[in-house]
Amino acid sequence: MKFVIQRNQLIASVQDVMKAISNRTAIPILTGMKIEVKNHGITLTGSNSDISIESYIPAEEDGIVNVEQIEEGSIVLQAKYFPDIVRKLPEQTVEFEVDENLKVTIRSGKAEFNLNGQDAEEYPHLPKLQTDDSFEMPIDILKSLIKQTVFAVSTMETRPILTGVNVKLNQDKLSFTATDSHRLASREITVKADGINDLNVVIPGKSLNELNKILDDTEETVEISVTNNQILFRTKHLIFLSRILDGNYPETSRLIPEQSKTTIHVNTKELLNTIDRASLLAKEEHNNVVRLTTLENNIVEISSNSPEVGKVTEEITVQSFEGEELKISFSSKYMLDALKAMEVDEVNIDFTGAMRPFIIRPENDDSILQLILPVRTY
Amino acid sequence: MKFVIQRNQLIASVQDVMKAISNRTAIPILTGMKIEVKNHGITLTGSNSDISIESYIPAEEDGIVNVEQIEEGSIVLQAKYFPDIVRKLPEQTVEFEVDENLKVTIRSGKAEFNLNGQDAEEYPHLPKLQTDDSFEMPIDILKSLIKQTVFAVSTMETRPILTGVNVKLNQDKLSFTATDSHRLASREITVKADGINDLNVVIPGKSLNELNKILDDTEETVEISVTNNQILFRTKHLIFLSRILDGNYPETSRLIPEQSKTTIHVNTKELLNTIDRASLLAKEEHNNVVRLTTLENNIVEISSNSPEVGKVTEEITVQSFEGEELKISFSSKYMLDALKAMEVDEVNIDFTGAMRPFIIRPENDDSILQLILPVRTY
């Protein structure tokens, strides 16, 4: 096995694949990175119990040669040292060579690394997914769906199903929903799903976070396909495979109040900054709880009180106010997360009393919704 | 007590003073920040067992008004929340007011914080230093002296005196020396020290690191004065007070070999990058040890070998080579630290055999010197 590769190409691929490689794994060979060399290009593979990532570097693309002097073969390299080595090599061109004893030589300029490789035959085979039942969507929209929902998954293993995001496809309607049972985030879009009619899976939040990190906006669409226990995201040069969580996701639609008693329309950034300040004193003692009180003349007061430290109050003028007067307390962290996910300048907040969940969404837009349960403080 | 201050001025001062404030202190009031308000300006003070920092904001300077509506007084505020509050206030102008019950009100825009203050009378008085015996030097040179030596102090408390930097002044020669007994860094400069003839103190490395962080290059000179157990650094708006370590610093001059058997002259950056690469595989098992071997034709080989992982070798061509052939092993970390501190494009390295300390310094310049003890590997 032999090849000569452009270092920048290799750095980017190694970084992506490293996201699936863990030092702590029950299968020792999975601490390594598999390098598979074919005449048409190089494939790097990393895998752990949750996700597997394959990154492909074509030998030639758009008239640019990435890989040369190819002799086919494959090897597994210790991943612990490999990214640093590649990043610090002195020249732009890097030569790899593997001998019959699995000794790997990496040369760049006058630097030469001799590493002990492992037999690629011992590396587990990734499951082959049927990609007939698949649909495509723009990468930037997938990233946005992830960012607007994944923060709301549960971090507690007491109800494992809630550590995932519920992804549903039903007649061209694709929805992402996450809840930790104190708050809920959901987003729905329309996709063209010709190859697949119906889908209802729960993807680990961690997997989606990693996927969001390695997807960039240079490649246009991502193809998504599902089997019983795996979901596959495929772009031009990347394969991202995640396990799917077992179990039924709770029905969340009945949690969403259909009527509201108090509605405010407010500048997102202004509310976000005010709540951020009010939360400063509420850090430890009060579990980040802040209070919202409606006053006269479209004024809303945000406040927080920690007897040992002090208190903070701030008034903001909202764009509009309808319905009953209200005093309500909630987690500032949940509120900040929700407002950050909104991606619009102004939001509507619908309350149904101090002890009922409230809803944040853009005006006249039901495609994104954030729900937060209040906190009883008195 | 009352004043109105420009937020940007306050942020910068608070950041500096926070470097002396620790959450873990035997004296509870030292977890707070003292604010002293006089008609001419505001002084913020923070202190721990090692250092004290005072930052002064003049009410007016160069025709610019920083502080207005001053009513004199002083208060101690809990430092834990204060920096975040100041940083996140909505407006550029901030109003402080303290009532007779030590309640502090901080207002900016529509945000209002009410904090519990503590009586400033309970805050310990900082020692007053006689500043007659003082000398001045440019701030950038002081920062450079610190950076070129402080990394070599010991981090072990077994010989406490070695955790400090030995600062000596003798007839206008100012020297900084640090050693952890495996390596030594020293730098000497000429200063105009009219007010002081003779000085020999040991300043904790930690103190100098903090001082280096808060000194910026906008103010031109720093005045240095010393008493029995404290050293004072004073700039236009800053007072930095550090304790001095008890005990005698070892005489280090005899450690420095006067003759050399092998001398190489080499590009600093090239050697640094080569050693950095060679150290990649030497991380854990080998305590970062790399080997330097002289070859023919001005070529030096840098190598490292970890049986479990692999080995790395790289040749560099040195500018000149004189004397005996040499094989020597040393800590790559010490070598990298020393080369980074050199601030010159090319260095001379003088060796006196594989088991004797070697010296790195600029050609024809004895003012900076880095000494490293080799490691016995065979």
Coordinates of C-alpha atoms in Angstrom, one line a residue, chain B residues 1-362:
Chain B
M1 CA -21.3 57.0 48.2
K2 CA -22.3 57.5 44.6
F3 CA -20.7 57.8 41.2
V4 CA -21.5 57.5 37.5
I5 CA -18.9 55.8 35.4
Q6 CA -18.1 54.8 31.8
R7 CA -18.6 51.0 31.6
N8 CA -15.6 50.3 29.3
Q9 CA -13.2 51.9 31.8
L10 CA -14.8 49.9 34.6
I11 CA -14.6 46.5 32.7
A12 CA -10.9 46.9 32.1
S13 CA -10.1 47.7 35.8
V14 CA -12.4 45.0 37.1
Q15 CA -10.6 42.4 34.9
D16 CA -7.2 43.4 36.2
V17 CA -8.2 43.4 39.9
M18 CA -10.0 40.1 39.6
K19 CA -6.6 38.4 39.0
A20 CA -5.9 38.9 42.7
I21 CA -9.2 37.7 44.0
S22 CA -9.7 34.0 44.8
N23 CA -12.9 32.2 45.9
R24 CA -10.8 30.1 48.3
T25 CA -9.4 32.3 51.0
A26 CA -9.1 32.1 54.7
I27 CA -10.3 35.7 55.1
P28 CA -13.9 35.9 53.8
I29 CA -13.9 39.6 52.9
L30 CA -11.0 38.9 50.5
T31 CA -13.5 37.2 48.2
G32 CA -14.8 40.7 47.6
M33 CA -13.6 43.7 45.7
K34 CA -13.1 47.0 47.5
I35 CA -14.3 50.1 45.7
E36 CA -13.0 53.4 47.0
V37 CA -14.5 56.6 45.7
K38 CA -12.7 59.9 46.0
N39 CA -13.4 63.2 44.2
H40 CA -10.3 62.7 42.0
G41 CA -11.2 59.1 41.0
I42 CA -12.1 55.5 41.8
T43 CA -9.8 52.8 43.2
L44 CA -10.6 49.1 42.9
T45 CA -8.6 46.7 45.1
G46 CA -8.3 42.9 45.1
S47 CA -6.0 40.8 47.3
N48 CA -5.0 37.3 48.1
S49 CA -2.2 35.7 50.1
D50 CA 0.3 36.2 47.3
I51 CA -0.6 39.4 45.5
S52 CA -2.6 42.6 45.8
I53 CA -3.7 44.7 42.9
E54 CA -5.1 48.2 42.9
S55 CA -6.5 49.8 39.7
Y56 CA -7.2 53.5 39.6
I57 CA -9.6 55.2 37.3
P58 CA -9.1 59.0 37.4
A59 CA -12.3 61.1 37.3
E60 CA -10.9 63.0 34.4
E61 CA -7.9 62.4 32.3
D62 CA -6.6 64.0 29.1
G63 CA -9.8 66.0 28.9
I64 CA -12.0 62.9 29.0
V65 CA -14.4 62.4 31.8
N66 CA -14.5 58.9 33.2
V67 CA -16.4 59.4 36.4
E68 CA -19.1 62.0 37.3
Q69 CA -21.5 62.9 40.1
I70 CA -19.1 61.7 42.7
E71 CA -20.0 61.4 46.4
E72 CA -17.0 60.0 48.3
G73 CA -17.2 56.7 50.2
S74 CA -16.2 53.1 50.0
I75 CA -17.7 49.6 49.9
V76 CA -16.7 45.9 49.4
L77 CA -18.7 44.0 46.8
Q78 CA -18.9 40.2 46.3
A79 CA -16.5 39.7 43.4
K80 CA -18.1 36.5 42.2
Y81 CA -21.0 38.2 40.4
F82 CA -19.5 41.7 39.8
P83 CA -17.5 41.2 36.6
D84 CA -20.4 39.5 34.8
I85 CA -22.8 42.2 35.9
V86 CA -20.5 45.0 34.6
R87 CA -19.9 43.2 31.4
K88 CA -23.5 42.6 30.6
L89 CA -25.0 45.9 31.6
P90 CA -27.1 47.4 28.7
E91 CA -25.8 50.9 28.5
Q92 CA -22.3 52.6 28.3
T93 CA -23.0 54.6 31.5
V94 CA -23.4 53.0 34.9
E95 CA -24.6 54.5 38.1
F96 CA -23.5 53.2 41.5
E97 CA -25.1 54.2 44.8
V98 CA -24.6 52.9 48.3
D99 CA -27.0 53.6 51.2
E100 CA -26.3 53.6 54.9
N101 CA -27.3 49.9 55.2
L102 CA -24.5 49.0 52.7
K103 CA -27.0 48.2 50.0
V104 CA -25.5 48.8 46.6
T105 CA -27.6 49.8 43.7
I106 CA -26.1 49.5 40.2
R107 CA -28.2 51.1 37.4
S108 CA -27.7 51.1 33.6
G109 CA -30.5 51.8 31.2
K110 CA -33.6 50.1 32.7
A111 CA -31.6 47.4 34.5
E112 CA -31.2 47.7 38.2
F113 CA -29.1 45.5 40.5
N114 CA -29.4 45.6 44.3
L115 CA -26.5 43.9 45.9
N116 CA -25.5 43.4 49.6
G117 CA -22.2 45.2 50.2
Q118 CA -19.7 44.8 53.1
D119 CA -18.1 47.5 55.2
A120 CA -14.9 48.7 53.6
E121 CA -13.5 49.3 57.1
E122 CA -13.2 45.5 57.5
Y123 CA -11.1 45.2 54.4
P124 CA -7.4 44.7 55.4
H125 CA -5.1 47.6 54.7
L126 CA -2.4 46.9 52.1
P127 CA 1.1 47.4 53.4
K128 CA 2.5 50.9 52.5
L129 CA 5.8 50.6 50.7
Q130 CA 8.5 53.2 50.9
T131 CA 9.1 54.0 47.3
D132 CA 12.3 56.0 47.8
D133 CA 14.4 53.0 47.0
S134 CA 13.0 52.4 43.6
F135 CA 14.0 52.2 40.0
E136 CA 12.2 52.5 36.7
M137 CA 12.2 50.4 33.5
P138 CA 10.2 50.2 30.3
I139 CA 7.1 47.9 30.6
D140 CA 7.9 46.0 27.5
I141 CA 11.3 45.1 28.7
L142 CA 10.0 43.9 32.1
K143 CA 7.4 41.7 30.2
S144 CA 10.2 40.3 28.1
L145 CA 12.3 39.5 31.1
I146 CA 9.4 37.7 32.7
K147 CA 8.5 35.7 29.6
Q148 CA 12.1 34.6 29.0
T149 CA 12.6 33.2 32.4
V150 CA 9.4 32.5 34.4
F151 CA 8.5 29.2 32.6
A152 CA 11.7 27.6 34.1
V153 CA 10.6 28.0 37.7
S154 CA 9.9 24.8 39.6
T155 CA 6.3 23.7 40.1
M156 CA 7.2 21.4 43.0
E157 CA 6.9 22.6 46.5
T158 CA 9.8 20.4 47.7
R159 CA 12.2 23.4 47.3
P160 CA 9.9 26.4 47.6
I161 CA 12.6 28.9 46.7
L162 CA 12.8 27.4 43.2
T163 CA 9.2 28.3 42.6
G164 CA 10.3 31.9 42.3
V165 CA 12.4 34.0 39.9
N166 CA 15.6 35.4 41.3
V167 CA 15.7 39.1 40.6
K168 CA 19.1 40.8 41.2
L169 CA 20.2 44.3 40.7
N170 CA 23.8 45.2 40.9
Q171 CA 25.3 48.4 39.7
D172 CA 22.7 49.0 36.9
K173 CA 22.8 45.3 35.9
L174 CA 19.3 43.8 36.4
S175 CA 19.1 40.0 36.0
F176 CA 16.2 37.5 36.2
T177 CA 17.0 33.8 36.8
A178 CA 14.8 30.8 37.1
T179 CA 15.6 27.1 37.5
D180 CA 13.8 23.9 38.5
S181 CA 17.2 22.1 38.8
H182 CA 16.8 20.4 35.4
R183 CA 17.0 23.6 33.4
L184 CA 17.8 27.2 33.9
A185 CA 16.7 30.4 32.1
S186 CA 18.4 33.8 32.7
R187 CA 18.3 37.2 31.2
E188 CA 20.3 40.3 32.1
I189 CA 19.8 43.9 31.0
T190 CA 21.2 47.3 31.9
V191 CA 18.9 49.7 33.7
K192 CA 19.3 53.2 35.2
A193 CA 18.8 52.5 38.9
D194 CA 19.6 55.8 40.6
G195 CA 17.6 55.3 43.7
I196 CA 18.7 51.8 44.5
N197 CA 22.1 50.0 44.4
D198 CA 21.7 46.5 45.4
L199 CA 18.8 44.1 45.3
N200 CA 18.5 40.3 45.5
V201 CA 15.0 38.9 45.9
V202 CA 13.0 35.9 44.8
I203 CA 9.5 36.6 43.4
P204 CA 6.9 33.8 43.1
G205 CA 6.6 32.7 39.5
K206 CA 2.8 32.8 39.8
S207 CA 3.0 36.5 40.8
L208 CA 5.1 37.4 37.7
N209 CA 2.7 35.4 35.4
E210 CA -0.2 37.5 36.7
L211 CA 1.8 40.7 36.4
N212 CA 2.7 39.9 32.8
K213 CA -1.0 39.4 32.0
I214 CA -2.2 42.7 33.4
L215 CA 0.6 44.9 32.2
D216 CA -0.2 46.3 28.7
D217 CA 1.9 48.4 26.5
T218 CA -0.1 51.6 26.7
E219 CA 1.7 52.9 29.7
E220 CA 5.4 53.5 29.3
T221 CA 7.4 52.7 32.4
V222 CA 7.0 50.7 35.6
E223 CA 8.5 51.8 38.9
I224 CA 9.8 48.9 41.1
S225 CA 10.5 49.1 44.8
V226 CA 11.2 46.5 47.5
T227 CA 10.9 46.1 51.2
N228 CA 11.8 43.2 53.4
N229 CA 9.0 40.9 52.2
Q230 CA 7.1 42.7 49.5
I231 CA 7.9 44.0 46.0
L232 CA 5.8 46.7 44.4
F233 CA 5.3 47.4 40.7
R234 CA 3.6 50.7 40.0
T235 CA 2.4 52.1 36.7
K236 CA 0.3 55.2 36.0
H237 CA -3.0 53.5 37.0
L238 CA -1.9 50.3 38.6
I239 CA -0.3 49.1 41.8
F240 CA 0.8 45.4 41.9
L241 CA 2.2 44.1 45.2
S242 CA 3.6 40.6 45.5
R243 CA 5.1 38.8 48.5
I244 CA 8.8 37.8 48.2
L245 CA 9.9 34.3 49.0
D246 CA 11.9 33.6 52.1
G247 CA 15.3 31.9 51.8
N248 CA 18.5 32.1 49.8
Y249 CA 18.4 31.4 46.1
P250 CA 21.1 28.9 45.0
E251 CA 24.2 30.3 43.3
T252 CA 23.6 29.3 39.7
S253 CA 26.6 30.8 37.9
R254 CA 28.8 27.8 38.6
L255 CA 26.3 25.5 36.8
I256 CA 27.2 27.2 33.5
P257 CA 30.0 25.4 31.6
E258 CA 32.7 27.8 30.5
Q259 CA 34.0 25.7 27.7
S260 CA 32.3 23.7 25.0
K261 CA 33.2 20.7 23.0
T262 CA 30.6 20.9 20.3
T263 CA 28.9 24.1 19.0
I264 CA 26.1 24.3 16.5
H265 CA 24.6 27.4 15.0
V266 CA 21.0 26.8 13.8
N267 CA 17.8 28.5 12.7
T268 CA 15.6 28.7 15.8
K269 CA 12.2 28.1 14.1
E270 CA 13.5 25.2 12.1
L271 CA 14.9 23.4 15.1
L272 CA 11.8 24.2 17.2
N273 CA 9.4 22.7 14.6
T274 CA 11.6 19.6 14.1
I275 CA 11.7 19.0 17.9
D276 CA 8.0 19.6 18.1
R277 CA 7.4 16.8 15.5
A278 CA 9.9 14.4 17.2
S279 CA 8.1 14.9 20.5
L280 CA 4.8 13.8 19.1
L281 CA 5.4 10.1 19.7
A282 CA 7.4 10.6 22.9
K283 CA 4.5 12.1 24.9
E284 CA 3.8 9.7 27.7
E285 CA 6.1 6.7 27.8
H286 CA 9.3 8.6 27.3
N287 CA 8.8 11.7 29.3
N288 CA 9.1 13.8 26.1
V289 CA 12.7 12.7 25.5
V290 CA 14.2 13.2 22.0
R291 CA 17.6 12.6 20.8
L292 CA 20.0 14.8 18.8
T293 CA 22.8 13.2 16.8
T294 CA 25.4 15.0 14.7
L295 CA 26.0 13.6 11.3
E296 CA 28.4 14.7 8.5
N297 CA 28.1 17.8 6.3
N298 CA 26.5 20.1 8.9
I299 CA 23.5 17.7 9.3
V300 CA 21.9 17.1 12.7
E301 CA 19.4 14.3 13.2
I302 CA 16.5 14.7 15.7
S303 CA 14.8 11.5 16.6
S304 CA 12.5 9.7 19.1
N305 CA 11.5 6.2 19.6
S306 CA 8.5 4.6 21.4
P307 CA 8.6 0.9 20.9
E308 CA 4.8 0.5 21.2
V309 CA 3.9 3.4 18.8
G310 CA 6.8 3.8 16.4
K311 CA 9.7 6.2 15.8
V312 CA 10.4 9.5 14.1
T313 CA 13.5 10.9 12.6
E314 CA 14.3 14.2 10.9
E315 CA 17.4 15.7 9.6
I316 CA 18.1 19.4 9.6
T317 CA 21.0 21.3 8.1
V318 CA 22.6 23.6 10.6
Q319 CA 24.3 26.9 9.7
S320 CA 27.6 25.7 11.2
F321 CA 29.0 22.9 13.2
E322 CA 32.3 22.9 15.2
G323 CA 33.9 20.4 17.5
E324 CA 33.3 16.8 18.4
E325 CA 30.6 14.4 17.1
L326 CA 27.7 14.1 19.6
K327 CA 24.7 12.0 20.6
I328 CA 22.6 13.6 23.3
S329 CA 19.1 13.1 24.7
F330 CA 17.0 15.7 26.4
S331 CA 13.4 16.7 27.3
S332 CA 11.7 18.1 24.2
K333 CA 9.5 20.2 26.5
Y334 CA 12.5 22.0 28.0
M335 CA 14.0 22.5 24.6
L336 CA 10.8 23.9 23.1
D337 CA 10.3 26.3 26.1
A338 CA 13.9 27.5 25.8
L339 CA 13.7 28.0 22.0
K340 CA 10.4 29.8 22.2
A341 CA 11.9 32.2 24.8
M342 CA 14.9 33.2 22.6
E343 CA 13.3 35.9 20.4
V344 CA 16.1 35.6 17.8
D345 CA 16.1 34.0 14.4
E346 CA 19.3 32.0 15.0
V347 CA 20.9 30.5 18.1
N348 CA 24.1 28.9 19.2
I349 CA 24.0 25.7 21.2
D350 CA 27.1 24.8 23.1
F351 CA 27.5 21.2 24.3
T352 CA 30.1 19.8 26.6
G353 CA 29.5 16.1 26.1
A354 CA 26.4 13.9 26.3
M355 CA 26.1 14.0 30.1
R356 CA 26.8 17.7 30.8
P357 CA 24.4 20.6 30.6
F358 CA 24.2 22.5 27.3
I359 CA 23.6 26.1 26.7
I360 CA 21.4 27.9 24.2
R361 CA 22.0 31.6 23.5
P362 CA 22.1 34.1 20.6

